[in-house]
XYZ file of C-alpha atoms in Angstrom:
544
model
C 117.587 63.109 137.905
C 118.500 63.536 134.233
C 116.826 61.487 131.534
C 118.516 58.080 131.206
C 117.984 57.971 127.426
C 120.269 59.943 125.161
C 117.709 62.677 124.606
C 119.133 65.974 123.375
C 117.921 69.171 125.053
C 117.719 72.494 123.198
C 116.773 75.696 125.030
C 115.511 78.823 123.263
C 115.952 82.048 125.233
C 115.156 85.607 124.217
C 117.218 88.736 124.682
C 116.760 92.511 124.177
C 112.941 92.461 123.965
C 109.980 90.112 124.232
C 107.708 89.141 121.299
C 110.611 88.390 118.961
C 109.037 85.099 117.906
C 110.786 82.462 120.033
C 107.781 80.178 119.483
C 108.061 80.417 115.690
C 111.841 79.855 115.731
C 111.417 76.862 118.080
C 108.615 75.428 115.895
C 110.614 76.032 112.687
C 113.734 74.327 114.046
C 111.596 71.440 115.313
C 110.011 71.122 111.838
C 113.433 70.926 110.170
C 114.693 68.316 112.657
C 111.461 66.321 112.312
C 111.814 66.490 108.508
C 115.210 64.794 108.908
C 113.614 61.863 110.732
C 114.151 62.839 114.391
C 111.287 62.621 116.876
C 110.920 66.100 118.386
C 108.651 67.883 120.831
C 108.568 71.450 122.134
C 107.838 72.724 125.621
C 107.075 76.260 126.798
C 108.164 77.445 130.254
C 106.233 80.600 131.146
C 107.531 82.878 133.909
C 104.183 84.236 135.112
C 102.592 83.171 138.406
C 99.189 82.138 137.003
C 98.932 78.351 137.349
C 97.865 78.189 133.681
C 96.648 80.678 131.033
C 93.007 79.583 131.469
C 92.034 82.577 133.615
C 94.062 85.154 131.640
C 92.321 87.928 129.720
C 92.603 87.316 125.928
C 93.442 91.024 125.531
C 96.543 90.480 127.647
C 97.754 87.082 126.557
C 95.991 86.172 123.319
C 94.010 82.966 123.012
C 94.156 80.086 125.454
C 95.121 76.957 123.497
C 93.580 73.667 124.686
C 95.361 70.327 124.236
C 93.816 66.871 123.674
C 94.232 66.047 127.365
C 92.391 69.215 128.417
C 95.306 71.446 129.460
C 94.733 75.195 129.088
C 98.031 76.394 127.641
C 99.921 79.214 125.979
C 99.091 80.020 122.349
C 102.649 79.031 121.314
C 101.574 75.390 121.746
C 99.193 76.043 118.853
C 102.203 76.922 116.677
C 103.995 73.767 117.810
C 101.033 71.574 116.828
C 100.359 73.378 113.541
C 104.021 73.065 112.458
C 104.758 69.540 113.719
C 101.350 67.931 113.165
C 101.602 66.203 116.571
C 99.596 66.642 119.776
C 101.029 68.433 122.784
C 99.860 67.873 126.365
C 99.831 69.221 129.910
C 103.604 68.587 130.152
C 104.353 70.907 127.222
C 103.420 74.114 129.059
C 104.589 74.845 132.588
C 104.286 78.171 134.427
C 106.100 79.561 137.459
C 102.726 79.321 139.195
C 102.515 75.562 138.572
C 106.143 75.031 139.670
C 105.590 76.848 142.980
C 102.179 75.201 143.433
C 103.772 71.741 143.087
C 106.640 72.581 145.467
C 104.333 74.105 148.102
C 101.977 71.102 147.844
C 104.925 68.740 148.429
C 106.110 70.871 151.356
C 102.638 70.732 152.945
C 102.660 66.948 152.544
C 106.012 66.725 154.336
C 107.897 65.503 151.264
C 110.968 67.616 152.106
C 111.344 66.068 155.572
C 111.338 69.398 157.375
C 114.127 70.946 155.265
C 114.104 74.667 154.458
C 112.482 74.909 151.019
C 114.452 77.231 148.723
C 114.624 78.397 145.104
C 117.828 76.363 144.733
C 117.574 73.384 144.832
C 113.817 72.849 145.292
C 112.313 75.200 142.684
C 115.071 74.500 140.136
C 114.746 70.736 140.729
C 110.988 70.975 140.046
C 111.683 72.933 136.825
C 114.186 70.263 135.712
C 111.751 67.491 136.631
C 109.221 69.073 134.250
C 111.829 69.371 131.470
C 112.874 65.723 131.781
C 109.271 64.497 132.146
C 108.521 65.501 128.529
C 111.479 63.484 127.234
C 110.595 60.437 129.319
C 106.916 60.418 128.402
C 107.323 59.588 124.711
C 110.991 58.736 124.189
C 111.801 61.794 122.051
C 115.204 62.206 120.371
C 115.136 65.961 120.911
C 113.233 68.198 123.344
C 113.167 71.919 122.540
C 112.276 74.085 125.537
C 111.283 77.695 124.978
C 111.826 79.985 127.985
C 109.144 82.696 127.983
C 109.924 86.352 128.682
C 113.308 87.976 128.324
C 116.758 87.190 129.730
C 117.321 89.474 132.711
C 113.678 89.503 133.815
C 113.566 88.843 137.538
C 110.897 86.139 137.144
C 112.957 84.217 134.544
C 115.982 83.725 136.822
C 114.979 80.330 138.315
C 114.375 78.966 134.781
C 117.753 80.228 133.548
C 119.463 78.692 136.591
C 117.678 75.369 135.947
C 118.907 75.477 132.322
C 122.484 76.011 133.571
C 122.155 72.926 135.778
C 120.723 70.793 132.942
C 124.028 71.106 131.047
C 125.842 69.391 133.924
C 123.105 66.763 134.294
C 123.021 65.659 130.650
C 126.502 66.560 129.401
C 127.630 69.207 126.883
C 126.947 67.027 123.790
C 123.275 66.667 124.771
C 122.691 70.349 125.510
C 122.403 73.473 123.383
C 121.219 77.064 123.920
C 119.850 79.262 121.141
C 119.462 82.923 122.043
C 116.988 84.860 119.915
C 117.914 88.515 119.848
C 117.123 91.791 118.075
C 119.551 93.732 115.881
C 117.877 97.164 115.661
C 118.437 99.478 112.699
C 119.064 103.142 113.531
C 117.655 105.072 110.604
C 119.420 108.329 111.466
C 122.809 106.629 111.589
C 121.974 104.176 108.793
C 123.414 101.353 110.896
C 122.516 98.013 112.433
C 123.448 97.993 116.121
C 124.877 94.982 117.961
C 125.238 96.519 121.442
C 121.793 95.400 122.768
C 122.675 91.803 121.778
C 126.096 92.073 123.444
C 124.385 93.178 126.677
C 121.772 90.404 126.477
C 124.457 87.749 125.993
C 126.489 89.257 128.845
C 123.441 88.823 131.110
C 123.220 85.167 130.075
C 126.933 84.720 130.765
C 126.484 86.238 134.224
C 123.932 83.475 134.854
C 126.464 80.855 133.803
C 125.101 80.160 130.320
C 127.033 80.563 127.084
C 124.662 80.586 124.085
C 125.783 78.250 121.281
C 123.798 79.921 118.505
C 122.513 83.472 118.055
C 119.391 83.911 115.951
C 119.186 87.592 115.040
C 115.833 89.170 114.232
C 116.420 92.014 111.829
C 114.646 94.129 109.232
C 117.824 94.369 107.117
C 120.292 91.737 105.922
C 123.167 91.013 108.314
C 126.440 91.937 106.594
C 129.497 89.755 107.205
C 131.240 92.379 109.381
C 128.222 92.492 111.737
C 128.259 88.678 111.981
C 131.994 88.786 112.753
C 131.484 91.412 115.429
C 128.659 89.419 117.083
C 130.727 86.222 116.968
C 133.733 87.973 118.533
C 131.878 89.761 121.332
C 129.426 86.947 122.128
C 131.832 83.942 122.057
C 130.104 82.078 119.225
C 131.327 80.698 115.900
C 130.638 83.024 112.994
C 128.559 80.321 111.256
C 126.420 80.144 114.411
C 125.232 83.736 113.906
C 121.922 83.171 112.120
C 119.979 85.875 110.296
C 116.201 85.865 110.863
C 114.713 88.546 108.650
C 111.025 89.445 108.858
C 109.043 86.987 106.714
C 105.811 87.385 104.715
C 104.334 84.383 106.536
C 105.336 82.429 109.644
C 105.234 79.331 107.414
C 108.220 80.699 105.439
C 110.430 80.616 108.535
C 111.424 76.898 108.417
C 112.719 77.358 104.845
C 114.510 80.600 105.776
C 116.148 78.842 108.742
C 117.102 75.960 106.442
C 118.768 78.444 104.088
C 120.709 79.854 107.059
C 121.666 76.259 108.052
C 120.256 76.577 111.591
C 119.382 72.865 111.651
C 122.885 71.871 110.467
C 124.559 73.958 113.165
C 122.311 72.384 115.814
C 122.973 68.821 114.633
C 126.732 69.391 114.432
C 126.839 70.776 117.970
C 124.735 67.883 119.309
C 126.860 65.353 117.385
C 123.887 64.050 115.417
C 124.007 62.967 111.780
C 122.941 65.580 109.241
C 123.542 63.577 106.078
C 119.804 63.132 105.412
C 118.269 66.177 103.750
C 115.007 67.389 105.340
C 111.873 66.055 103.593
C 109.799 69.205 103.080
C 107.841 68.405 99.895
C 104.377 68.703 101.503
C 105.399 71.897 103.297
C 106.599 73.440 100.032
C 103.385 72.349 98.276
C 101.372 74.111 101.000
C 103.467 77.281 100.619
C 103.048 77.128 96.843
C 99.247 77.070 97.180
C 99.328 79.727 99.914
C 101.316 82.148 97.777
C 99.593 81.484 94.455
C 95.848 81.493 95.135
C 93.427 81.164 92.228
C 90.510 82.845 94.073
C 89.906 85.325 96.855
C 87.093 85.643 99.416
C 86.211 87.876 102.359
C 85.160 86.280 105.654
C 83.783 88.337 108.531
C 85.065 87.288 111.949
C 82.587 88.634 114.490
C 83.915 88.672 118.039
C 84.508 90.886 121.047
C 88.322 90.674 121.371
C 89.183 91.804 117.848
C 91.510 94.609 119.028
C 94.065 91.830 119.638
C 94.012 89.399 116.687
C 96.079 86.899 118.764
C 92.883 86.295 120.775
C 91.668 84.324 117.725
C 95.065 83.000 116.588
C 93.990 79.395 115.906
C 90.963 80.582 113.897
C 92.988 82.887 111.644
C 95.621 80.156 111.127
C 92.851 77.651 110.292
C 91.680 80.033 107.547
C 95.237 80.096 106.152
C 95.346 76.260 106.089
C 91.829 75.906 104.621
C 92.445 78.744 102.162
C 95.570 77.035 100.810
C 93.665 73.740 100.526
C 91.035 75.547 98.391
C 93.711 77.601 96.573
C 91.851 80.648 97.833
C 93.113 83.714 99.653
C 90.934 84.328 102.723
C 90.738 87.993 103.745
C 89.484 88.209 107.326
C 87.314 91.244 108.006
C 87.323 91.946 111.753
C 83.958 93.088 113.128
C 83.411 93.993 116.780
C 80.233 92.268 117.980
C 79.362 95.252 120.206
C 79.106 97.448 117.118
C 76.593 95.257 115.238
C 72.833 95.818 115.409
C 69.806 95.034 113.238
C 70.071 98.439 111.493
C 73.705 98.224 110.353
C 74.231 94.449 109.978
C 73.393 94.394 106.237
C 75.898 97.146 105.400
C 78.618 95.625 107.639
C 78.281 92.254 105.905
C 77.627 93.547 102.373
C 81.162 92.793 101.118
C 81.683 89.381 102.747
C 81.068 85.876 101.410
C 80.867 84.055 104.749
C 80.648 84.823 108.475
C 82.326 83.166 111.448
C 80.903 84.054 114.867
C 83.709 83.541 117.325
C 83.871 81.894 120.762
C 84.059 83.937 123.954
C 82.700 84.343 127.458
C 80.273 86.760 129.076
C 77.408 88.976 128.030
C 79.237 91.751 126.182
C 78.559 91.770 122.434
C 75.961 88.960 122.525
C 73.144 90.904 120.846
C 75.503 91.867 118.009
C 76.323 88.203 117.459
C 72.617 87.309 117.442
C 71.819 90.086 114.916
C 74.666 88.793 112.710
C 73.376 85.210 112.839
C 69.785 86.269 112.038
C 71.049 88.059 108.935
C 73.129 85.012 107.833
C 70.183 82.657 108.377
C 67.659 84.810 106.494
C 69.962 85.936 103.678
C 71.448 82.434 103.134
C 74.971 83.726 103.801
C 77.396 80.895 104.773
C 77.659 80.829 108.573
C 80.039 79.056 110.961
C 79.508 79.379 114.729
C 82.092 78.119 117.215
C 81.265 77.421 120.897
C 79.502 80.633 122.013
C 78.889 81.309 118.298
C 76.940 78.035 118.085
C 75.046 78.832 121.315
C 74.058 82.255 119.944
C 72.793 80.535 116.771
C 70.487 78.321 118.855
C 69.251 81.307 120.914
C 68.585 83.333 117.737
C 66.657 80.418 116.199
C 64.580 79.939 119.377
C 63.729 83.650 119.507
C 62.958 84.313 115.862
C 61.725 80.963 114.526
C 60.180 79.293 117.591
C 58.894 82.674 118.843
C 60.437 82.324 122.344
C 61.313 86.018 122.578
C 62.949 85.691 126.008
C 65.108 82.678 124.998
C 68.649 83.095 126.272
C 71.635 81.440 127.893
C 71.813 81.374 131.696
C 75.389 82.660 131.257
C 73.839 85.977 130.111
C 70.439 85.916 131.892
C 70.357 83.717 134.955
C 66.608 84.011 135.438
C 65.481 83.526 131.839
C 62.236 81.524 131.482
C 63.620 79.774 128.391
C 67.201 78.682 129.142
C 68.020 77.298 125.671
C 71.660 77.186 126.803
C 72.190 76.179 130.422
C 74.898 75.294 132.915
C 75.850 71.628 132.879
C 74.729 69.706 135.937
C 78.302 68.946 137.012
C 79.212 72.656 136.664
C 76.594 73.836 139.156
C 78.104 74.843 142.483
C 81.625 75.272 141.085
C 83.213 78.470 142.386
C 86.794 78.072 141.175
C 87.289 79.335 137.624
C 90.644 77.792 136.612
C 90.630 74.393 134.903
C 87.027 73.549 135.809
C 85.296 73.731 132.409
C 84.623 70.874 129.995
C 88.137 70.732 128.609
C 89.954 68.618 126.045
C 88.930 65.907 123.623
C 85.444 64.356 123.610
C 83.764 61.966 121.195
C 80.998 63.018 118.823
C 78.801 60.933 116.497
C 77.649 62.487 113.242
C 74.438 61.857 111.340
C 74.926 60.855 107.729
C 73.834 63.132 104.859
C 74.679 66.297 106.794
C 77.140 69.147 106.160
C 79.324 67.909 109.038
C 79.387 64.341 107.696
C 80.240 65.595 104.187
C 83.192 67.497 105.676
C 84.593 64.709 107.849
C 83.634 61.735 105.681
C 83.047 59.576 108.789
C 80.547 59.274 111.638
C 82.878 59.065 114.648
C 85.065 62.084 115.465
C 86.860 63.561 118.479
C 87.123 67.298 119.041
C 88.426 69.648 121.749
C 86.227 71.643 124.125
C 86.486 74.635 126.429
C 83.146 75.704 127.888
C 80.738 75.469 130.837
C 77.338 75.912 129.215
C 75.516 73.422 126.975
C 72.519 73.136 124.669
C 69.484 72.395 126.873
C 68.031 69.122 125.514
C 64.545 70.017 126.826
C 64.200 72.210 123.721
C 65.718 69.769 121.233
C 62.453 68.327 119.883
C 60.881 71.747 119.217
C 64.011 73.165 117.631
C 64.450 70.135 115.332
C 60.767 70.261 114.347
C 61.263 73.903 113.292
C 64.231 73.079 111.009
C 67.452 73.286 113.035
C 68.935 69.799 113.386
C 71.351 68.426 115.968
C 73.682 66.594 113.584
C 76.468 65.759 116.045
C 75.841 64.230 119.491
C 78.157 63.166 122.305
C 77.508 59.385 122.507
C 77.989 59.170 126.301
C 76.049 62.212 127.517
C 73.617 62.873 124.667
C 74.776 66.518 124.637
C 74.452 68.405 121.352
C 77.811 69.037 119.655
C 76.793 70.280 116.184
C 73.703 72.081 114.866
C 72.825 72.715 111.220
C 70.012 74.232 109.188
C 69.462 71.847 106.294
C 67.699 74.213 103.854
C 70.603 76.691 104.061
C 73.704 76.570 101.790
C 76.045 76.289 104.826
C 74.830 76.996 108.360
C 76.858 75.017 110.925
C 77.488 75.609 114.627
C 79.843 73.527 116.770
C 79.991 73.360 120.555
C 83.646 72.301 120.252
C 86.622 74.276 118.926
C 87.630 72.813 115.524
C 90.311 75.481 115.053
C 92.454 73.818 117.747
C 93.102 70.774 115.540
C 93.873 72.443 112.201
C 97.492 72.018 111.052
C 99.480 72.816 107.913
C 99.428 69.187 106.765
C 95.861 68.476 108.018
C 93.624 71.534 107.515
C 90.433 71.152 109.554
C 87.643 69.672 107.363
C 84.968 72.082 108.670
C 87.124 75.113 107.828
C 87.938 73.621 104.404
C 84.210 73.129 103.686
C 83.258 76.551 105.071
C 85.823 78.287 102.839
C 84.542 76.226 99.870
C 80.912 77.184 100.667
C 81.885 80.870 100.949
C 83.689 80.671 97.597
C 80.593 79.067 96.005
C 78.443 81.855 97.513
C 80.758 84.455 95.957
C 80.630 82.794 92.517
C 76.821 82.526 92.722
C 76.312 86.149 93.825
C 78.645 87.432 91.076
C 76.833 85.415 88.390
C 73.510 86.943 89.494
């Protein structure tokens, strides 16, 4: 069952508490290994029973990241892509729900020949099949698998057991476990405490897994005696106790892990050469620009999930990438769309130099988004609308320029007489919510001499989607005649992908999600241009 190639398997588990940053550690290690010339991918195993994160509330789980092949996945896959500059796929995110769904489907088809279906071996075999499938798909040297949740959680047990079995499948030289843990600081005692880590490692040992490396999240430096104590009680070499102090930026973490020699410890344990130094010149150049900006701008992000910034993780990271490219610090001002109206919109946006109206679903906060867009259009404030943000821009234009006062989207008003945004034909009659939207990468053709074309520098692009509703082409002629142009069109379906207002400094709406393709080494061109336009607006307004 194990991969026939000599792929190395690294597992990242978490102890003591969740949200320690396993995804960032996994992505940082992968970056360092990739920078040494190894081909690496990362996979996330999530212990919840949802089949995928597509139906999860953004308040609970943050954004749903969409891959090129249309998989709705955990937001950690966004980190993997942004750090490694490679695409992930359906195979890179697997949930307990999908594992059980696959096993039950096979059982219903009679694949188990009437045997009693059990957690061991059937569920664990399915977990291992998913781990090996990633390695086999693209012939990777190293597969890093992040186990979601916390060691000791009841729902993580089948994953931990599968990891234990992998060691015996692939052999000890092709297998490594990194346990990310917390070393809390007790202020009253003035001490760092190792006991929670000792307990977490003991739980792993009870499951038959000895961690090879401990990565210790801490707010204070780890003194040598603490490292010795951890090494002694947790059965690891002292040089495999790695300090992970809180960083100013997640993009500092690869260099911090390099300083702690995490990559060298991993390569030594896996018997891989570590003579080649990691090539991190571009990464360091990016960090240099990020930390030494020449300019500063304020961008309003108008959305309805702003209480949890992770709901817009890819957007905020795209601003970091585009800001560095423009040597400009982007301060994001979070504005709740439910709190915006025509009376207060001018004061809310008085200190910003550009506005992004965020994606989302449902009726809540729509009128606030429309009031925001009207202000941006009339006051010539740089505007960027993504997915629902683009749809709101079209509705606002139809209402206030075309005079169709009842113009709306059938997502908000089913019986509207002017459905400017409507349900796609193939979406009508669908009752299941999960995985049924227009998902993944689709082609788009750009008109020349447009803002979008200036950004991309080419006419044929591919971008990722996640939506059900589309621009209704019945209104296209009237809207274009009034000054809003469809500058990007899907060549197969004729559906509108990008709208612009040409006599505006920067007014662009996209039906797709450009933020999903922005990476450290390839900032998304639309974000780069939007930041540039906002900076130009600031310079112009200050000179007046």
